[in-house]
Short mmCIF file of C-alpha atoms in Angstrom, two decimals:
data_model
loop_
_atom_site.label_atom_id
_atom_site.label_comp_id
_atom_site.label_asym_id
_atom_site.label_seq_id
_atom_site.Cartn_x
_atom_site.Cartn_y
_atom_site.Cartn_z
CA UNK A 1 160.90 192.81 84.09
CA UNK A 2 159.30 193.58 80.00
CA UNK A 3 158.42 190.91 78.41
CA UNK A 4 160.20 191.55 74.57
CA UNK A 5 157.94 191.36 71.54
CA UNK A 6 160.23 188.46 69.78
CA UNK A 7 159.41 185.97 72.84
CA UNK A 8 155.53 186.45 72.65
CA UNK A 9 155.76 186.53 68.89
CA UNK A 10 157.47 182.74 69.89
CA UNK A 11 154.95 182.08 72.16
CA UNK A 12 151.63 182.45 69.42
CA UNK A 13 153.69 180.88 66.81
CA UNK A 14 154.30 177.78 68.78
CA UNK A 15 150.60 178.11 70.15
CA UNK A 16 148.87 177.80 66.34
CA UNK A 17 147.81 174.46 65.09
CA UNK A 18 150.56 172.41 63.40
CA UNK A 19 148.90 172.59 59.27
CA UNK A 20 148.12 169.15 58.58
CA UNK A 21 151.08 168.40 55.94
CA UNK A 22 149.04 165.25 54.06
CA UNK A 23 145.33 164.90 53.34
CA UNK A 24 143.56 161.45 53.99
CA UNK A 25 140.78 160.48 50.72
CA UNK A 26 137.72 162.19 52.56
CA UNK A 27 139.67 165.55 53.60
CA UNK A 28 140.77 165.47 50.38
CA UNK A 29 137.06 165.68 48.87
CA UNK A 30 136.12 167.76 52.25
CA UNK A 31 138.55 170.48 50.84
CA UNK A 32 138.19 170.61 47.43
CA UNK A 33 134.60 170.06 48.15
CA UNK A 34 133.58 166.84 45.42
CA UNK A 35 131.85 164.33 46.44
CA UNK A 36 134.53 160.43 47.17
CA UNK A 37 132.58 158.72 43.94
CA UNK A 38 133.90 161.99 42.10
CA UNK A 39 136.88 161.50 43.25
CA UNK A 40 137.46 157.52 42.31
CA UNK A 41 135.25 158.22 39.38
CA UNK A 42 138.43 160.82 38.41
CA UNK A 43 141.02 158.93 40.02
CA UNK A 44 139.97 156.27 37.71
CA UNK A 45 140.25 158.02 34.07
CA UNK A 46 143.61 159.66 35.04
CA UNK A 47 142.53 162.82 36.65
CA UNK A 48 143.07 162.23 40.55
CA UNK A 49 145.49 163.49 42.38
CA UNK A 50 148.70 161.86 43.42
CA UNK A 51 148.71 159.18 46.37
CA UNK A 52 151.38 158.16 48.46
CA UNK A 53 150.12 154.40 50.96
CA UNK A 54 151.23 154.54 54.22
CA UNK A 55 150.72 151.20 55.38
CA UNK A 56 147.13 150.54 54.37
CA UNK A 57 145.98 154.23 53.50
CA UNK A 58 146.31 156.15 51.51
CA UNK A 59 147.34 159.98 51.74
CA UNK A 60 147.66 163.05 49.13
CA UNK A 61 150.52 165.45 50.14
CA UNK A 62 149.92 169.23 50.45
CA UNK A 63 151.80 169.11 47.30
CA UNK A 64 149.91 167.27 45.58
CA UNK A 65 146.89 168.63 46.06
CA UNK A 66 148.73 171.94 44.70
CA UNK A 67 149.64 169.86 41.76
CA UNK A 68 146.09 168.38 40.70
CA UNK A 69 144.73 172.49 41.32
CA UNK A 70 146.71 173.84 38.78
CA UNK A 71 146.13 170.85 36.28
CA UNK A 72 142.62 171.69 36.50
CA UNK A 73 142.52 175.08 36.36
CA UNK A 74 141.20 176.94 33.09
CA UNK A 75 143.90 179.56 31.27
CA UNK A 76 141.94 181.98 30.19
CA UNK A 77 140.78 181.78 26.13
CA UNK A 78 141.17 177.75 26.64
#
């Protein structure tokens, strides 16, 4: 029986790892190439990303990370 392309694509998609929708603070720092001390310095200055609290853990959504990056970008001429 011939294999359908749609079935092959569905199998490939199922085998891909799921994207992580949140960062730990350590993961955020690694992904953005900053140190944890710099992260906490930015946070104290009110320049850190939005965090959410889950139990005792503080997490950063990928959306909050993207907003943080956009806020840090410089526009031409600024």
